Amino acid sequence: DIKNVAAGGAAGTIMAGLFLREFVGDHAWAHLDIAAPSWSESDEGWLSRGGTGWGAPTLLELVRRWA
């Protein structure tokens, strides 16, 4: 059994990557922490208050330009 939290209940990018590593076997993979690595205190532009998830649109734009 494994869990996706450290002692004391903390979780983070490294813990998530180590957790996912257990399931990928010999496949090439990468852990992209794009969900909410930044926080906005208010609605501003395309950002909503709370976790911004800014990495998702950045990744989508990168893929779009490579296509």
Coordinates of N, CA and C in Angstrom, one line a residue:
D1 N 0.8 -1.2 0.0 CA 0.0 0.0 0.0 C 0.9 1.2 0.0
I2 N 0.5 2.2 -0.8 CA 1.2 3.5 -0.8 C 0.1 4.6 -0.8
K3 N 0.5 5.8 -0.3 CA -0.4 6.9 -0.3 C 0.3 8.1 -0.9
N4 N -0.5 9.1 -1.4 CA 0.0 10.2 -2.0 C 0.1 11.4 -1.1
V5 N 0.6 11.2 0.1 CA 0.9 12.2 1.1 C 2.1 11.9 1.9
A6 N 2.8 12.9 2.4 CA 3.9 12.7 3.3 C 3.5 12.6 4.7
A7 N 4.4 12.3 5.6 CA 4.2 12.3 7.0 C 3.6 13.7 7.4
G8 N 2.6 13.7 8.2 CA 1.9 14.9 8.6 C 0.8 15.4 7.6
G9 N 0.6 14.6 6.5 CA -0.5 15.0 5.6 C -0.1 15.9 4.5
A10 N 1.2 16.3 4.4 CA 1.6 17.2 3.3 C 1.7 16.4 2.0
A11 N 1.4 17.1 0.9 CA 1.5 16.5 -0.4 C 2.1 17.6 -1.3
G12 N 2.7 17.2 -2.4 CA 3.3 18.2 -3.3 C 3.7 17.6 -4.6
T13 N 4.4 18.4 -5.4 CA 4.8 18.0 -6.7 C 5.7 16.7 -6.6
I14 N 6.7 16.7 -5.8 CA 7.6 15.6 -5.7 C 6.9 14.3 -5.2
M15 N 6.0 14.5 -4.2 CA 5.2 13.3 -3.7 C 4.3 12.8 -4.8
A16 N 3.7 13.6 -5.6 CA 2.9 13.2 -6.7 C 3.7 12.4 -7.7
G17 N 4.8 12.9 -8.1 CA 5.7 12.3 -9.0 C 6.1 10.9 -8.5
L18 N 6.5 10.8 -7.3 CA 6.9 9.5 -6.7 C 5.8 8.5 -6.7
F19 N 4.6 9.0 -6.4 CA 3.4 8.2 -6.3 C 3.1 7.6 -7.7
L20 N 3.1 8.5 -8.7 CA 2.8 8.1 -10.1 C 3.8 7.1 -10.6
R21 N 5.1 7.3 -10.2 CA 6.2 6.4 -10.7 C 5.9 4.9 -10.4
E22 N 5.1 4.7 -9.4 CA 4.8 3.3 -9.0 C 3.9 2.6 -10.0
F23 N 3.3 3.3 -10.9 CA 2.3 2.8 -11.8 C 2.7 2.8 -13.3
V24 N 3.8 3.4 -13.6 CA 4.1 3.5 -15.1 C 5.0 2.4 -15.6
G25 N 5.6 1.6 -14.8 CA 6.4 0.5 -15.3 C 7.6 1.1 -16.0
D26 N 7.9 0.5 -17.2 CA 9.0 0.8 -18.0 C 8.7 1.9 -19.1
H27 N 7.5 2.5 -19.0 CA 7.1 3.5 -20.0 C 7.8 4.8 -19.7
A28 N 8.1 5.6 -20.7 CA 8.6 6.9 -20.6 C 7.4 7.8 -20.1
W29 N 7.7 8.7 -19.1 CA 6.6 9.5 -18.6 C 7.1 10.8 -18.0
A30 N 6.3 11.7 -17.7 CA 6.7 12.9 -17.1 C 5.5 13.4 -16.2
H31 N 5.8 13.9 -15.0 CA 4.7 14.4 -14.2 C 4.8 16.0 -14.3
L32 N 3.7 16.5 -14.8 CA 3.5 18.0 -15.0 C 2.6 18.5 -13.9
D33 N 3.1 19.2 -13.0 CA 2.2 19.8 -12.0 C 1.5 21.1 -12.5
I34 N 0.4 20.9 -13.2 CA -0.2 22.0 -13.9 C -1.5 22.4 -13.3
A35 N -2.0 21.7 -12.2 CA -3.3 21.9 -11.7 C -3.5 23.3 -11.1
A36 N -2.7 23.6 -10.1 CA -2.9 24.9 -9.4 C -1.6 25.3 -8.7
P37 N -0.5 25.5 -9.4 CA 0.7 25.9 -8.8 C 0.8 27.4 -8.4
S38 N -0.3 28.1 -8.7 CA -0.4 29.5 -8.4 C -1.8 29.8 -7.9
W39 N -1.9 30.9 -7.2 CA -3.1 31.3 -6.5 C -3.4 32.7 -6.8
S40 N -4.7 33.0 -7.1 CA -5.2 34.4 -7.3 C -6.1 34.8 -6.2
E41 N -5.9 35.9 -5.6 CA -6.8 36.4 -4.6 C -8.1 37.0 -5.1
S42 N -8.2 37.3 -6.4 CA -9.4 37.9 -7.0 C -9.5 37.5 -8.5
D43 N -10.7 37.7 -9.0 CA -10.9 37.5 -10.5 C -10.2 38.6 -11.2
E44 N -9.3 38.2 -12.1 CA -8.6 39.2 -12.9 C -8.2 38.7 -14.2
G45 N -8.7 39.3 -15.3 CA -8.4 38.8 -16.6 C -9.0 37.5 -16.8
W46 N -8.2 36.5 -17.3 CA -8.7 35.2 -17.5 C -8.6 34.3 -16.3
L47 N -8.1 34.9 -15.2 CA -7.9 34.1 -14.0 C -9.1 34.2 -13.1
S48 N -9.5 33.2 -12.4 CA -10.6 33.2 -11.5 C -9.9 33.1 -10.1
R49 N -10.6 33.6 -9.1 CA -10.2 33.6 -7.7 C -9.9 32.2 -7.3
G50 N -8.8 31.9 -6.6 CA -8.4 30.6 -6.2 C -7.3 30.0 -7.0
G51 N -7.2 28.7 -7.0 CA -6.1 28.1 -7.8 C -6.2 28.4 -9.3
T52 N -5.2 28.9 -9.8 CA -5.3 29.4 -11.2 C -5.2 28.4 -12.3
G53 N -4.4 27.3 -12.0 CA -4.3 26.2 -13.0 C -3.6 26.8 -14.2
W54 N -2.7 27.8 -14.1 CA -2.1 28.5 -15.2 C -1.3 27.6 -16.1
G55 N -0.8 26.5 -15.6 CA 0.0 25.5 -16.4 C -0.8 24.9 -17.5
A56 N -2.1 24.6 -17.3 CA -2.9 23.9 -18.3 C -3.0 24.7 -19.6
P57 N -3.4 26.0 -19.6 CA -3.4 26.8 -20.9 C -2.0 26.9 -21.5
T58 N -1.0 27.0 -20.6 CA 0.4 27.1 -21.1 C 0.7 25.9 -21.9
L59 N 0.4 24.7 -21.3 CA 0.7 23.4 -22.0 C -0.1 23.3 -23.3
L60 N -1.3 23.7 -23.2 CA -2.2 23.6 -24.4 C -1.6 24.5 -25.6
E61 N -1.1 25.7 -25.2 CA -0.6 26.6 -26.2 C 0.7 26.0 -26.8
L62 N 1.5 25.4 -26.0 CA 2.7 24.7 -26.4 C 2.4 23.6 -27.4
V63 N 1.5 22.8 -27.1 CA 1.1 21.7 -28.0 C 0.5 22.2 -29.3
R64 N -0.3 23.3 -29.2 CA -0.9 23.9 -30.4 C 0.2 24.4 -31.3
R65 N 1.2 25.0 -30.8 CA 2.3 25.5 -31.6 C 3.1 24.4 -32.2
W66 N 3.2 23.3 -31.5 CA 4.0 22.2 -32.1 C 3.2 21.4 -33.2
A67 N 1.9 21.6 -33.1 CA 1.1 20.8 -34.1 C 1.3 21.3 -35.5

